[in-house]
Short mmCIF file of C-alpha atoms in Angstrom, two decimals:
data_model
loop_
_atom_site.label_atom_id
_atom_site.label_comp_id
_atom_site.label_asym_id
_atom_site.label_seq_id
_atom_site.Cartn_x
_atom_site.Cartn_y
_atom_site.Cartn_z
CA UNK A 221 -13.18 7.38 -21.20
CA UNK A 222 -11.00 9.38 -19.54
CA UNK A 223 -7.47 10.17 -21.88
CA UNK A 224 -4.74 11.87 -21.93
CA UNK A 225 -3.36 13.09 -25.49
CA UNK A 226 -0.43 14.88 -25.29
CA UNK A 227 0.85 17.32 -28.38
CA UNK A 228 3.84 15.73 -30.15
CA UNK A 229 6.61 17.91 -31.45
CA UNK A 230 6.03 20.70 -34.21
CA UNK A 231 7.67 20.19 -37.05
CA UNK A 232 8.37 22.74 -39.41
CA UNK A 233 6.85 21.72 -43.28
CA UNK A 234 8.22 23.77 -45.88
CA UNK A 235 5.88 22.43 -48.17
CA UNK A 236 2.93 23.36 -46.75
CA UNK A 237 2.03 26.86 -44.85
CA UNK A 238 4.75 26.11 -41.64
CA UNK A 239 4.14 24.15 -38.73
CA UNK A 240 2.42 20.53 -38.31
CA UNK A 241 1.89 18.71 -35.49
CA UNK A 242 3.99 15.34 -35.82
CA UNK A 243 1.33 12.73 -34.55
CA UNK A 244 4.12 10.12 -34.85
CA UNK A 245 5.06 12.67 -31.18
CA UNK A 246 1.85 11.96 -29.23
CA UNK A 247 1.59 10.08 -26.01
CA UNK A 248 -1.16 8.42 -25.23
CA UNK A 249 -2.02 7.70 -21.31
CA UNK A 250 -4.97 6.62 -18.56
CA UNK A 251 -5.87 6.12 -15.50
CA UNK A 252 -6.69 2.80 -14.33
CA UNK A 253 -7.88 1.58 -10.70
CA UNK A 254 -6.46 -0.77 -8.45
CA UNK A 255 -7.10 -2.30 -5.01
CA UNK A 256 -4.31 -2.87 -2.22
CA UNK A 257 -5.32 -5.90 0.29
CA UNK A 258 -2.33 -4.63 2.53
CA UNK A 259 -3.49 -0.84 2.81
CA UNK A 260 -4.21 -0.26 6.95
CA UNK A 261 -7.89 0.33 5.86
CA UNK A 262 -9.89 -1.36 3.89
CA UNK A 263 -12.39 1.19 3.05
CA UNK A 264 -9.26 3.50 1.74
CA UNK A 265 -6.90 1.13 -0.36
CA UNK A 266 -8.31 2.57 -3.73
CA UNK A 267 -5.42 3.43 -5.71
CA UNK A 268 -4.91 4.92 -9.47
CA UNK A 269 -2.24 3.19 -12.07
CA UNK A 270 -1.12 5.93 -14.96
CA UNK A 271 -0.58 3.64 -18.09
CA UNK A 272 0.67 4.68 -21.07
CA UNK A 273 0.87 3.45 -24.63
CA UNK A 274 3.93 1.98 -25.80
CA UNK A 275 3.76 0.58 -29.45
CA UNK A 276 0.53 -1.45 -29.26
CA UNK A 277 0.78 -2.31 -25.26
CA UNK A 278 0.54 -0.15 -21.94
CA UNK A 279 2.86 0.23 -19.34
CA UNK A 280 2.47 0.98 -15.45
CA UNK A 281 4.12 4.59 -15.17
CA UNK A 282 2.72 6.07 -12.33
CA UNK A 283 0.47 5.33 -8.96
CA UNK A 284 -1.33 7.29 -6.24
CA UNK A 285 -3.77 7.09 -3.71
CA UNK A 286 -7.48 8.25 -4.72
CA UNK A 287 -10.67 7.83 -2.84
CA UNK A 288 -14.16 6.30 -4.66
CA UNK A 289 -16.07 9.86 -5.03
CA UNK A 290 -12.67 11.52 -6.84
CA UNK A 291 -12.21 8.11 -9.71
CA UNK A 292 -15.75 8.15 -10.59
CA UNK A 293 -15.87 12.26 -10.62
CA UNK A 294 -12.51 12.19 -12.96
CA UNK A 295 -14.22 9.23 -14.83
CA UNK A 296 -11.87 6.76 -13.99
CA UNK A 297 -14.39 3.73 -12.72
CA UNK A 298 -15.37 3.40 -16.47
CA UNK A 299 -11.96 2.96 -17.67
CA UNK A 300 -11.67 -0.06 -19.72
CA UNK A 301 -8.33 -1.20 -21.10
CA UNK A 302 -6.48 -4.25 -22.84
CA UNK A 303 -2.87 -5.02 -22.72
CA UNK A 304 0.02 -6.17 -20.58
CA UNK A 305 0.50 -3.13 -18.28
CA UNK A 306 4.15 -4.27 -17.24
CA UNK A 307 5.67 -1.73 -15.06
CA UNK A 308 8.42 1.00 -16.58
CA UNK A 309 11.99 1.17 -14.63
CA UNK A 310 10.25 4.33 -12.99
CA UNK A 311 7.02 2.40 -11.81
CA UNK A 312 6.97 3.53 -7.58
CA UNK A 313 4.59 0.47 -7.32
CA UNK A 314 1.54 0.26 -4.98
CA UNK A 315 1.07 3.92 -3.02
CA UNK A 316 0.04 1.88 0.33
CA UNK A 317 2.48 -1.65 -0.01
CA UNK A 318 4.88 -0.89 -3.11
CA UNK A 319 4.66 -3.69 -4.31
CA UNK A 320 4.59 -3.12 -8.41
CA UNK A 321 2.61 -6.93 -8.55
CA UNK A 322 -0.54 -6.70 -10.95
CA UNK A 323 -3.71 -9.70 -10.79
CA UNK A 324 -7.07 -9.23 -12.28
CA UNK A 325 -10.00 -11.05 -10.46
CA UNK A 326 -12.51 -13.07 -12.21
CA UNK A 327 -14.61 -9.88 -11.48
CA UNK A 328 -12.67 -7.78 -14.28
CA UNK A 329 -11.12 -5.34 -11.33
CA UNK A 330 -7.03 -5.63 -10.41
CA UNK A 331 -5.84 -5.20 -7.49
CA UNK A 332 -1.92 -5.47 -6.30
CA UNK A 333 -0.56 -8.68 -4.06
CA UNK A 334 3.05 -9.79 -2.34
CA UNK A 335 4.74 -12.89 -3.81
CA UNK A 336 6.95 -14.76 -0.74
CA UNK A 337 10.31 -13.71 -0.77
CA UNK A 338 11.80 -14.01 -4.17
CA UNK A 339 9.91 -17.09 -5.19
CA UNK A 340 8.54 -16.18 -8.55
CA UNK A 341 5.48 -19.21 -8.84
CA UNK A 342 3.02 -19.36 -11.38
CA UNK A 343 -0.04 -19.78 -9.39
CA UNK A 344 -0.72 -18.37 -6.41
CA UNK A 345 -3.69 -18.60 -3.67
CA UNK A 346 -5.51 -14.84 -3.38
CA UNK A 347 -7.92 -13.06 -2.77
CA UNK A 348 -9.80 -10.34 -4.40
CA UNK A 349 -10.31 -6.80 -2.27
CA UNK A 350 -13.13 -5.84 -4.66
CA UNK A 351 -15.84 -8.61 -4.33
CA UNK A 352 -14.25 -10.76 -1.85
CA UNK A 353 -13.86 -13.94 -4.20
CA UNK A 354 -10.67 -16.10 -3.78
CA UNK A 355 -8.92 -18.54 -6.08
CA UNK A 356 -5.90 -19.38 -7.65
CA UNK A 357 -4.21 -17.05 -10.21
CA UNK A 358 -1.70 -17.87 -12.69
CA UNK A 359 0.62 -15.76 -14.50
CA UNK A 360 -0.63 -14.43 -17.51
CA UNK A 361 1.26 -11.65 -20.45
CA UNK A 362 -2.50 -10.28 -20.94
CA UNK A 363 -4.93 -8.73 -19.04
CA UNK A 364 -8.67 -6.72 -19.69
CA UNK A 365 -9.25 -4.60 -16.49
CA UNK A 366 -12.19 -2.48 -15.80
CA UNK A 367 -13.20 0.04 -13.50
CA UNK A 368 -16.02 1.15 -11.50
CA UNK A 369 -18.22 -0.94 -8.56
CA UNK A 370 -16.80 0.06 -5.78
#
């Protein structure tokens, strides 16, 4: 798994022999992958989704292109993760269509899609980049993506 732990603030314990690390300070963040349908090719619309813990869910904070031999190098294609994954207000969305739009495939892999418009409908006719499958998806508040089989 690859993680991201950042330091929290020091806080000065008079108690004890100085400085702590607060743990309450820590951020915890991932990288997840993500497939664009719209990208110009098909063999480069891998993308990367930093997500970072937020109370007991994980946001969307960050996105950027990334090719197959760099996400399994850096570890990424055995990222598994559980949670919501709703965008922040500084989300930039897809790298290739911006859309910020999140499915997961029956397949366990997520990949981004376009709703019409502003029509906001609860199930919608797509199609998977990763193994090709298409069906309807609903909205759902939870999701369990995985990495890896590209």
């Amino acid at each position: 798994m690859k993680e991201e732990i950042y330091p929290g603030k020091e806080i000065y314990d008079s108690e004890k022999t100085g400085f702590r690390e607060s743990s309450a300070g820590k951020i915890q963040a991932k990288i997840i992958l993500a497939k664009c349908p719209y990208a110009y090719s098909k063999s480069d619309n891998l993308f990367g989704m930093r997500i970072q813990r937020f109370g007991s869910d994980w946001k969307r904070t960050w996105a950027f292109k990334i090719d197959s031999e760099r996400a399994h190098h850096e570890g990424y294609d055995k990222e598994r993760s559980h949670g919501t994954f709703n965008p922040t207000g500084e989300y930039p969305g897809c790298p290739y269509c911006g859309t910020i739009n999140l499915a997961q495939c029956a397949c366990g892999k997520s990949f981004c899609f376009k709703t019409e418009g502003e029509s906001r409908t609860r199930t919608m006719r797509l199609t998977c980049p990763w193994c090709g499958q298409t069906g309807e998806y609903s909205a759902t508040e939870t999701l369990d993506l995985q990495g890896g089989g590209y």
